[in-house]
XYZ file of C-alpha atoms in Angstrom:
625
model
C -71.591 19.768 -2.808
C -74.337 20.465 -5.303
C -75.451 17.311 -7.137
C -77.028 19.147 -10.065
C -74.641 21.942 -11.049
C -70.928 22.077 -11.719
C -68.731 22.407 -8.644
C -64.991 22.988 -8.457
C -63.319 19.573 -8.602
C -60.499 18.877 -6.134
C -57.838 20.097 -5.721
C -59.445 23.416 -6.714
C -60.758 25.417 -3.774
C -64.536 24.959 -3.428
C -66.481 28.013 -4.564
C -69.166 29.727 -2.503
C -71.747 29.201 -5.244
C -72.189 27.303 -8.503
C -72.953 29.171 -11.699
C -76.249 28.203 -13.276
C -76.034 27.427 -16.995
C -76.885 30.212 -19.388
C -80.653 30.195 -19.884
C -81.600 29.032 -16.388
C -82.302 32.668 -15.508
C -84.550 34.612 -17.862
C -85.033 38.384 -17.742
C -88.459 39.789 -17.038
C -90.016 43.217 -16.599
C -87.855 46.258 -17.175
C -84.708 44.129 -17.533
C -86.140 42.221 -20.483
C -87.175 45.523 -22.056
C -83.621 46.791 -21.585
C -82.192 43.718 -23.295
C -84.637 44.234 -26.147
C -83.517 47.872 -26.425
C -79.949 46.593 -26.651
C -80.882 44.064 -29.338
C -82.646 46.756 -31.364
C -79.702 49.109 -30.861
C -76.083 48.683 -31.823
C -75.899 45.066 -30.622
C -78.353 43.831 -33.210
C -77.277 46.095 -36.052
C -73.503 46.563 -35.978
C -72.665 43.796 -38.484
C -74.854 45.606 -41.027
C -72.663 48.713 -41.156
C -69.509 48.305 -39.033
C -66.704 46.776 -41.048
C -65.012 45.154 -38.046
C -68.024 42.851 -37.597
C -69.184 42.699 -41.186
C -69.008 39.800 -43.643
C -65.267 40.340 -44.130
C -64.430 39.791 -40.455
C -61.674 37.244 -40.035
C -63.925 35.467 -37.540
C -66.457 34.972 -40.336
C -63.915 33.664 -42.817
C -62.969 36.981 -44.396
C -59.734 38.914 -44.563
C -60.725 41.783 -42.279
C -60.283 42.361 -38.549
C -59.035 39.084 -37.084
C -58.070 39.925 -33.511
C -60.399 40.632 -30.564
C -63.444 42.383 -32.000
C -65.356 39.358 -33.266
C -64.873 37.403 -30.019
C -65.660 40.488 -27.939
C -68.926 40.949 -29.792
C -70.015 37.341 -29.421
C -69.162 37.350 -25.710
C -72.248 39.511 -25.260
C -74.264 38.773 -28.384
C -74.544 35.017 -27.749
C -76.089 35.413 -24.269
C -78.238 38.315 -25.483
C -79.721 36.219 -28.281
C -80.430 33.236 -26.057
C -81.785 35.209 -23.104
C -84.267 36.910 -25.421
C -85.023 33.554 -27.075
C -84.831 35.421 -30.368
C -84.477 32.957 -33.238
C -83.184 35.567 -35.675
C -80.453 36.712 -33.294
C -79.542 33.128 -32.431
C -79.170 32.293 -36.125
C -76.865 35.266 -36.618
C -74.732 34.211 -33.653
C -74.638 30.632 -34.906
C -72.923 31.697 -38.133
C -69.935 32.913 -36.119
C -69.938 29.804 -33.919
C -69.985 27.455 -36.901
C -67.066 29.185 -38.566
C -65.053 29.074 -35.331
C -65.701 25.384 -34.673
C -64.751 24.514 -38.255
C -61.579 26.619 -38.151
C -59.647 24.287 -35.839
C -56.611 22.692 -37.458
C -55.062 19.271 -36.827
C -52.901 20.656 -34.018
C -55.818 22.207 -32.126
C -55.297 25.869 -32.989
C -58.372 27.760 -34.159
C -59.379 31.169 -35.402
C -58.258 33.321 -38.314
C -54.694 33.998 -37.138
C -51.768 31.667 -37.739
C -48.026 32.070 -37.263
C -47.007 33.588 -33.935
C -49.986 32.802 -31.743
C -51.658 35.594 -29.795
C -53.436 33.814 -26.958
C -55.512 36.843 -25.958
C -58.330 36.856 -28.566
C -58.536 33.067 -28.358
C -59.326 33.318 -24.643
C -62.280 35.600 -25.396
C -63.664 33.191 -27.988
C -63.304 30.344 -25.500
C -65.452 32.343 -23.070
C -68.026 32.570 -25.841
C -67.947 28.812 -26.386
C -68.435 28.018 -22.691
C -71.632 30.067 -22.685
C -72.761 28.594 -25.978
C -72.227 25.041 -24.692
C -74.169 25.714 -21.503
C -77.232 26.944 -23.338
C -77.187 24.497 -26.273
C -75.287 21.414 -25.088
C -73.482 21.300 -28.449
C -71.325 18.167 -28.176
C -68.599 19.620 -30.392
C -67.471 22.214 -27.865
C -65.746 20.127 -25.188
C -63.604 18.060 -27.627
C -62.780 21.310 -29.433
C -61.545 22.899 -26.200
C -59.651 19.745 -25.198
C -57.744 19.760 -28.484
C -56.943 23.431 -28.167
C -55.710 23.185 -24.588
C -53.454 20.239 -25.481
C -52.006 22.423 -28.215
C -51.596 25.328 -25.808
C -49.868 23.180 -23.176
C -47.358 22.015 -25.764
C -46.770 25.513 -27.102
C -46.554 27.683 -23.975
C -42.992 26.668 -23.013
C -41.723 28.149 -26.287
C -44.592 30.378 -27.440
C -45.145 32.396 -24.294
C -48.100 34.605 -23.559
C -47.292 38.227 -24.340
C -48.656 41.760 -23.913
C -52.438 41.621 -23.478
C -52.537 37.886 -22.739
C -50.101 38.369 -19.845
C -52.244 41.064 -18.238
C -55.536 39.270 -18.959
C -54.526 35.701 -18.137
C -57.543 35.260 -15.848
C -59.857 35.006 -18.863
C -57.962 31.974 -20.174
C -57.677 30.486 -16.694
C -61.437 30.645 -16.177
C -61.973 28.690 -19.391
C -59.427 26.059 -18.334
C -61.137 25.739 -14.944
C -64.521 25.480 -16.683
C -63.298 22.544 -18.762
C -61.449 20.839 -15.892
C -64.616 20.861 -13.803
C -66.362 18.963 -16.594
C -63.650 16.479 -17.588
C -61.331 16.120 -14.598
C -58.270 15.986 -16.853
C -55.290 16.709 -14.528
C -53.251 18.124 -17.404
C -55.631 21.059 -17.420
C -54.505 21.937 -13.897
C -50.919 21.920 -15.105
C -51.915 24.224 -17.937
C -53.760 26.554 -15.571
C -50.615 26.806 -13.468
C -48.524 27.577 -16.551
C -50.937 30.341 -17.519
C -50.847 31.749 -13.998
C -47.043 31.638 -13.934
C -46.775 33.519 -17.224
C -49.498 35.988 -16.263
C -49.240 39.190 -14.267
C -49.636 38.834 -10.493
C -52.654 41.033 -9.827
C -52.818 40.015 -6.179
C -49.332 41.444 -5.639
C -50.166 44.456 -7.828
C -52.916 45.628 -5.496
C -51.249 44.428 -2.290
C -48.237 46.636 -3.111
C -50.244 49.211 -5.049
C -47.986 51.927 -6.440
C -50.308 53.682 -8.911
C -51.744 56.077 -6.369
C -52.135 59.144 -8.588
C -53.254 60.091 -12.072
C -50.880 58.622 -14.630
C -49.324 61.433 -16.643
C -46.015 60.294 -18.115
C -45.401 56.566 -18.317
C -48.384 54.764 -19.800
C -47.883 51.091 -19.062
C -49.895 47.902 -19.287
C -50.206 47.843 -15.488
C -51.953 51.238 -15.466
C -54.334 50.430 -18.334
C -57.909 50.780 -17.082
C -59.328 47.663 -18.753
C -56.411 45.517 -17.648
C -57.126 46.625 -14.093
C -60.857 45.936 -14.468
C -60.083 42.384 -15.572
C -57.388 42.155 -12.914
C -59.954 42.933 -10.211
C -60.780 39.210 -10.146
C -57.123 38.192 -10.315
C -56.739 37.435 -6.618
C -59.981 35.419 -6.549
C -58.962 33.307 -9.548
C -55.534 32.789 -7.990
C -57.244 31.670 -4.781
C -59.164 28.958 -6.638
C -55.852 27.596 -7.931
C -53.704 28.033 -4.796
C -55.898 28.282 -1.714
C -53.457 30.828 -0.316
C -54.908 33.190 2.336
C -53.302 36.250 0.724
C -55.178 35.469 -2.461
C -58.484 35.137 -0.621
C -57.925 38.465 1.139
C -56.678 40.070 -2.052
C -60.104 40.776 -3.536
C -61.073 43.174 -0.758
C -57.650 44.817 -0.983
C -58.137 45.262 -4.722
C -61.409 47.138 -4.347
C -60.076 49.221 -1.468
C -57.032 50.406 -3.433
C -59.000 51.331 -6.532
C -61.630 53.136 -4.455
C -59.105 55.065 -2.400
C -57.021 56.395 -5.255
C -59.205 56.285 -8.382
C -62.758 55.598 -7.222
C -65.902 57.178 -8.676
C -69.295 57.785 -7.118
C -70.781 54.983 -9.249
C -68.496 52.301 -7.817
C -66.275 52.175 -10.884
C -62.813 53.764 -11.073
C -61.376 56.304 -13.478
C -59.236 55.419 -16.437
C -59.322 57.485 -19.611
C -57.108 54.737 -20.982
C -54.957 54.804 -17.824
C -55.721 55.237 -14.135
C -56.641 58.870 -13.637
C -57.268 59.751 -9.979
C -60.499 60.842 -8.300
C -61.382 64.105 -10.047
C -64.984 63.633 -11.307
C -64.125 65.108 -14.705
C -61.715 62.262 -15.443
C -63.164 59.573 -17.658
C -63.858 55.866 -17.378
C -63.707 53.678 -20.458
C -66.813 51.640 -21.282
C -64.797 48.420 -21.639
C -63.707 48.822 -18.020
C -67.332 49.060 -16.884
C -68.425 45.758 -18.424
C -65.204 43.963 -17.490
C -65.477 45.110 -13.869
C -69.004 43.697 -13.845
C -67.772 40.349 -15.168
C -65.006 40.336 -12.566
C -67.515 40.931 -9.779
C -69.816 38.180 -11.042
C -66.927 35.741 -10.777
C -65.838 37.060 -7.385
C -69.344 36.554 -5.977
C -69.378 32.987 -7.289
C -65.932 32.190 -5.888
C -66.018 34.015 -2.547
C -69.700 34.674 -1.853
C -69.283 38.171 -0.430
C -72.546 40.158 -0.481
C -70.488 43.348 -0.800
C -69.554 42.307 -4.329
C -73.252 42.124 -5.154
C -73.699 45.657 -3.844
C -70.852 46.818 -6.056
C -72.115 44.922 -9.090
C -75.536 46.555 -8.841
C -74.091 50.031 -8.366
C -71.978 49.735 -11.512
C -74.657 47.967 -13.556
C -77.478 50.364 -12.698
C -75.457 53.584 -12.949
C -72.174 53.492 -14.859
C -73.385 51.047 -17.513
C -76.516 52.873 -18.753
C -74.962 56.276 -18.087
C -72.643 55.950 -21.073
C -75.295 55.046 -23.696
C -78.044 56.916 -25.450
C -81.452 55.744 -24.254
C -81.951 53.626 -27.391
C -78.435 52.131 -27.164
C -77.674 53.246 -30.714
C -74.814 55.426 -29.461
C -72.206 55.019 -26.757
C -69.250 56.878 -25.337
C -65.704 55.674 -24.974
C -65.246 57.684 -21.750
C -67.920 58.786 -19.306
C -67.500 61.383 -16.563
C -69.251 61.647 -13.207
C -69.425 65.412 -13.730
C -70.226 65.510 -17.446
C -71.689 68.792 -18.642
C -70.585 68.867 -22.283
C -69.888 66.076 -24.782
C -67.970 67.504 -27.722
C -64.828 66.883 -29.727
C -62.246 68.799 -27.733
C -58.991 68.138 -25.879
C -59.723 67.297 -22.264
C -57.635 66.342 -19.290
C -57.514 62.651 -20.176
C -54.394 60.636 -19.498
C -53.947 59.957 -23.212
C -57.355 59.514 -24.856
C -58.442 61.441 -27.931
C -60.627 64.590 -28.121
C -63.678 62.589 -29.286
C -63.673 60.193 -26.332
C -66.833 61.466 -24.642
C -69.117 62.081 -27.629
C -71.891 59.554 -28.268
C -71.710 57.483 -31.425
C -70.510 54.421 -33.268
C -66.787 54.291 -32.594
C -65.606 57.254 -30.517
C -61.867 57.138 -29.793
C -61.391 53.453 -30.633
C -63.503 50.447 -31.580
C -62.772 48.095 -28.687
C -65.764 49.396 -26.712
C -67.991 49.157 -29.779
C -67.149 45.458 -29.886
C -67.056 44.714 -26.161
C -69.948 46.514 -24.454
C -72.517 43.859 -25.378
C -71.728 41.576 -22.423
C -72.809 44.004 -19.683
C -76.584 43.562 -19.446
C -76.788 39.922 -20.645
C -74.218 38.560 -18.202
C -75.822 40.467 -15.351
C -79.176 38.903 -16.233
C -77.683 35.426 -16.577
C -75.975 35.593 -13.180
C -78.688 37.093 -10.977
C -79.130 33.644 -9.425
C -76.583 30.993 -8.484
C -76.867 27.518 -6.986
C -75.675 26.846 -3.438
C -73.508 23.927 -2.269
C -76.389 22.689 -0.080
C -78.627 22.401 -3.150
C -80.552 25.588 -2.802
C -80.637 28.820 -4.768
C -79.171 32.253 -4.053
C -80.166 35.563 -5.607
C -76.973 37.601 -5.636
C -78.294 40.705 -7.431
C -81.840 41.989 -7.788
C -83.800 42.553 -10.996
C -87.058 41.187 -12.417
C -86.436 37.676 -13.708
C -87.419 34.032 -13.591
C -85.126 31.185 -12.547
C -85.778 27.522 -13.277
C -83.405 25.135 -11.523
C -83.097 21.889 -9.590
C -82.953 21.980 -5.816
C -82.646 19.423 -3.046
C -84.041 16.059 -4.039
C -83.776 16.847 -7.736
C -87.031 18.805 -7.804
C -87.094 21.453 -10.529
C -88.588 24.652 -9.187
C -89.374 27.947 -10.845
C -89.097 31.227 -8.966
C -90.559 34.372 -10.471
C -89.044 37.597 -9.180
C -91.434 40.526 -9.470
C -89.839 43.881 -8.750
C -89.111 47.365 -10.056
C -85.751 47.272 -8.271
C -83.456 49.256 -8.364
C -86.172 51.910 -8.638
C -88.524 50.270 -6.132
C -87.967 48.838 -2.663
C -89.924 45.583 -2.839
C -88.748 42.244 -4.227
C -91.341 39.464 -4.441
C -90.326 35.801 -4.880
C -93.112 33.535 -6.170
C -92.251 29.836 -5.892
C -93.600 27.280 -8.364
C -92.960 23.644 -7.571
C -94.606 20.375 -8.693
C -94.589 19.145 -5.084
C -93.626 20.472 -1.650
C -89.852 20.585 -1.312
C -87.460 21.744 1.383
C -84.496 23.817 0.239
C -82.665 27.011 1.212
C -83.565 30.179 -0.664
C -80.879 32.790 -0.077
C -80.966 36.433 -0.999
C -78.602 39.328 -0.504
C -79.443 42.073 1.957
C -77.569 45.134 0.648
C -75.253 46.968 2.985
C -77.361 50.140 2.749
C -80.709 48.419 3.510
C -81.260 49.434 7.143
C -84.634 48.180 8.358
C -84.992 45.514 5.662
C -87.623 42.896 6.427
C -89.300 39.862 4.899
C -92.765 38.370 5.084
C -94.171 35.067 3.864
C -97.524 34.636 2.143
C -98.832 38.052 3.114
C -98.121 37.761 6.823
C -96.467 40.306 9.039
C -92.766 41.054 8.569
C -91.253 38.162 10.465
C -87.805 39.529 11.101
C -85.524 42.475 10.596
C -82.729 41.521 8.248
C -79.060 42.323 8.746
C -77.595 44.575 6.046
C -74.506 43.295 4.284
C -75.385 39.604 4.615
C -77.052 36.767 2.792
C -80.356 35.861 4.406
C -81.477 32.228 4.225
C -85.122 31.179 4.103
C -85.011 27.398 4.497
C -88.361 25.707 4.758
C -90.715 23.382 2.969
C -91.827 25.389 -0.028
C -95.206 24.762 -1.615
C -96.495 25.815 -4.990
C -97.597 29.448 -4.888
C -95.622 30.462 -1.800
C -94.681 34.140 -1.885
C -91.732 35.638 -0.046
C -91.773 39.431 -0.082
C -88.642 41.345 0.876
C -88.638 45.086 1.515
C -85.347 46.945 1.181
C -85.870 50.503 2.480
C -84.065 53.027 0.303
C -83.141 55.909 2.541
C -81.470 58.866 0.846
C -77.857 59.015 1.976
C -74.933 61.309 1.253
C -71.399 60.261 0.417
C -68.453 62.628 0.705
C -66.338 62.717 -2.411
C -63.516 64.643 -4.117
C -62.625 68.038 -2.579
C -65.253 67.530 0.124
C -68.081 67.317 -2.408
C -71.204 65.279 -1.833
C -73.061 62.638 -3.866
C -76.608 61.547 -3.080
C -77.562 57.889 -3.257
C -80.766 55.956 -2.721
C -80.599 52.182 -2.731
C -78.130 51.104 -5.431
C -78.782 54.235 -7.479
C -76.564 57.292 -7.658
C -78.360 60.577 -8.368
C -77.222 63.381 -10.649
C -78.445 66.840 -11.542
C -80.961 66.753 -14.375
C -79.518 69.023 -17.064
C -81.352 69.947 -20.249
C -79.766 68.229 -23.248
C -79.432 69.256 -26.894
C -78.147 66.473 -29.121
C -76.470 67.576 -32.354
C -75.363 65.236 -35.088
C -71.742 66.042 -35.899
C -70.454 63.244 -38.135
C -70.829 59.609 -39.084
C -73.047 57.393 -41.188
C -76.826 57.703 -41.347
C -77.297 54.265 -39.804
C -75.362 55.245 -36.684
C -74.342 58.911 -36.424
C -72.073 60.525 -33.848
C -73.538 63.191 -31.572
C -72.311 66.049 -29.458
C -74.469 66.882 -26.437
C -74.839 70.448 -25.154
C -76.454 71.689 -21.931
C -79.572 73.841 -22.223
C -79.947 74.572 -18.500
C -77.458 75.642 -15.816
C -75.270 72.998 -14.227
C -73.015 74.881 -11.788
C -74.919 74.224 -8.576
C -73.929 73.416 -5.041
C -76.225 71.640 -2.598
C -77.778 72.987 0.597
C -77.892 69.739 2.505
C -76.773 68.144 5.757
C -74.492 65.267 4.731
C -75.191 63.467 7.999
C -78.949 63.618 7.539
C -79.738 64.519 3.929
C -83.304 65.573 3.258
C -84.791 65.105 -0.182
C -88.273 64.730 -1.572
C -88.481 61.365 -3.325
C -90.805 61.172 -6.340
C -91.351 57.612 -7.571
C -92.931 57.122 -10.990
C -93.811 54.053 -13.014
C -91.059 52.291 -14.934
C -91.804 52.865 -18.598
C -90.756 51.163 -21.802
C -87.652 53.354 -22.039
C -85.840 53.166 -18.741
C -82.614 55.124 -18.926
C -83.647 58.479 -20.378
C -83.764 61.873 -18.638
C -87.347 62.262 -19.821
C -88.570 58.966 -18.355
C -86.556 58.663 -15.149
C -88.518 56.368 -12.800
C -87.365 58.226 -9.664
C -86.532 61.856 -8.931
C -85.054 63.558 -5.894
C -85.926 67.180 -5.130
C -83.289 69.093 -3.159
C -82.248 72.684 -2.487
C -79.206 74.367 -3.969
C -77.662 77.562 -5.277
C -75.662 78.373 -8.366
C -71.929 78.964 -7.966
C -71.175 81.678 -10.561
C -67.401 81.270 -10.480
C -67.637 77.563 -11.316
C -67.537 77.621 -15.113
C -66.376 75.587 -18.086
C -62.632 75.111 -18.426
C -61.253 73.295 -21.466
C -64.725 72.195 -22.601
C -65.619 70.513 -19.314
C -66.723 71.471 -15.818
C -63.936 73.499 -14.264
C -62.022 72.362 -11.182
C -64.445 71.231 -8.495
C -64.566 73.938 -5.791
C -63.342 72.794 -2.403
C -66.289 72.442 -0.020
C -67.792 74.184 1.836
C -68.490 76.860 -0.767
C -70.102 80.280 -0.316
C -72.835 81.454 -2.666
C -75.255 84.373 -2.402
C -77.342 83.240 -5.379
C -81.069 82.519 -4.836
C -82.045 79.148 -3.405
C -83.550 76.904 -6.088
C -85.260 73.533 -6.074
C -83.123 71.090 -8.034
C -84.220 67.848 -9.650
C -81.872 64.900 -9.438
C -82.402 61.759 -11.506
C -80.634 58.394 -11.602
C -77.116 58.701 -12.994
C -77.905 56.224 -15.760
C -80.740 58.439 -17.019
C -78.627 61.607 -17.083
C -76.351 61.848 -20.113
C -75.294 65.301 -18.944
C -74.912 65.525 -15.179
C -73.310 66.780 -12.035
C -72.889 63.892 -9.617
C -70.278 65.165 -7.168
C -71.719 68.475 -5.922
C -69.960 71.215 -3.990
C -71.442 71.489 -0.511
C -72.669 74.984 0.309
C -72.173 76.804 3.581
C -75.318 77.297 5.611
């Protein structure tokens, strides 16, 4: 048991790791620049021009939107402000926090809504308050939550959870567990069980998975893409409460089912509102991307599987940036793996609107505008976790600094210097006031064949096993440097209709297509854009999937990371155009079944990271010969 960070109290199942409080990990390098881009983009500016978050928001004391959008926004804006240590942003966040804390009535209910209680938006605001308490220590938060949960326990027998709260019960359960681990109040366990009983059984859902094809007729809560992204962690949260083996095994089953029937090359799954199959022109909603990331962060903490870290990185470094403009002043509702045109037009979505894949302020619907903010900040905050044996574990790689207590109560600082996921080397620099022995764990990705580590400039001491956590336990002295090399061999993955996707490290690579952005509507502060291709896109690859050859061109990581013009890595491969593969219904036509014949000239193609390519082909037909 860790003496310094919050563990699961009995009878909860012990977790593999302990979360560090918000602020223990600070972004550095390109990740800090990306958070600053976010703060200077929509995240920092929306309340100035978007009515849902403006002064009339119900969550600011007004009469406007009073449901999920304010809490959604703060769920990312609070950690963003504190990770950047930006006093202006923190002051703006504090206004919302103060109103919320003062809104609680004598019974314990809070927020702008009264009457028939909707538990769903309250659960999101409670997630906000847990983060806020961790980073500030505000003594008002725990009594506030205690009063609310007493109210909830009294109300649930007659005022049941409904609709969204039923499907998303895990969010409330995590907040109850968070408070129980700090107070030990046994009534909270009873409440957690009530919430679980009234919630949807996601473990059963994926164990007996019936949604094995694109949803075309009955659009139900169980097929909703964001519900499923939140439900990804359902089995793991159930396991904490029950200890049942089927719940522990359920997380792997969950990922396997989504991958098999709806999986995308970027590790996410399709859902253009509802689960949509594996065709790479189907969309994935932005809310699902950030909620899947949050689910994986919790699954790593609970179960400790390095595979969840692999998945988290793949989604974070591909699907997340791939649905934003480079300056994060515009986003899509739906992204596509094969996305060659972003216009207002009917597409083959399950039931989303024609504007779902344009870039702008509020395409399709405003939930993503409110909710996307959590993606980068929560990733940054959870790169490191504490271990039960009073060490530290890096569960995902990015440049950062962690300051935390280890064995013996010694506070150490570890600087992580890296260009990962664009570069192969991760350097850990230990700062400690005195020599101290503790375990330093780090994830060896499943793709990292030939990974090795060296200490203080020596020779690589050992070859590391992919798909594991490696432990370096020793007496650490101030200035010790552990350098880990994770070789990023280009590899091919077979996809829909026998197509092929190229990957290198955690990055997925897409065809670089010329882009023409055209303003089509919206306000001057945040216009909406259509994006048109200016170069051909209908290529197949001449490549051996078993031994793909590609020239790798590594560049420096600039101030703007996720732009086609500043991509830090390029792959050069051979391909031919496929003339019969053309636009159909304003999107790439049906993906030809591989292998495909083409007599067009061989061309050198440039592939860039998926997140840099706002227009792209990611799942390529494989050419004969």
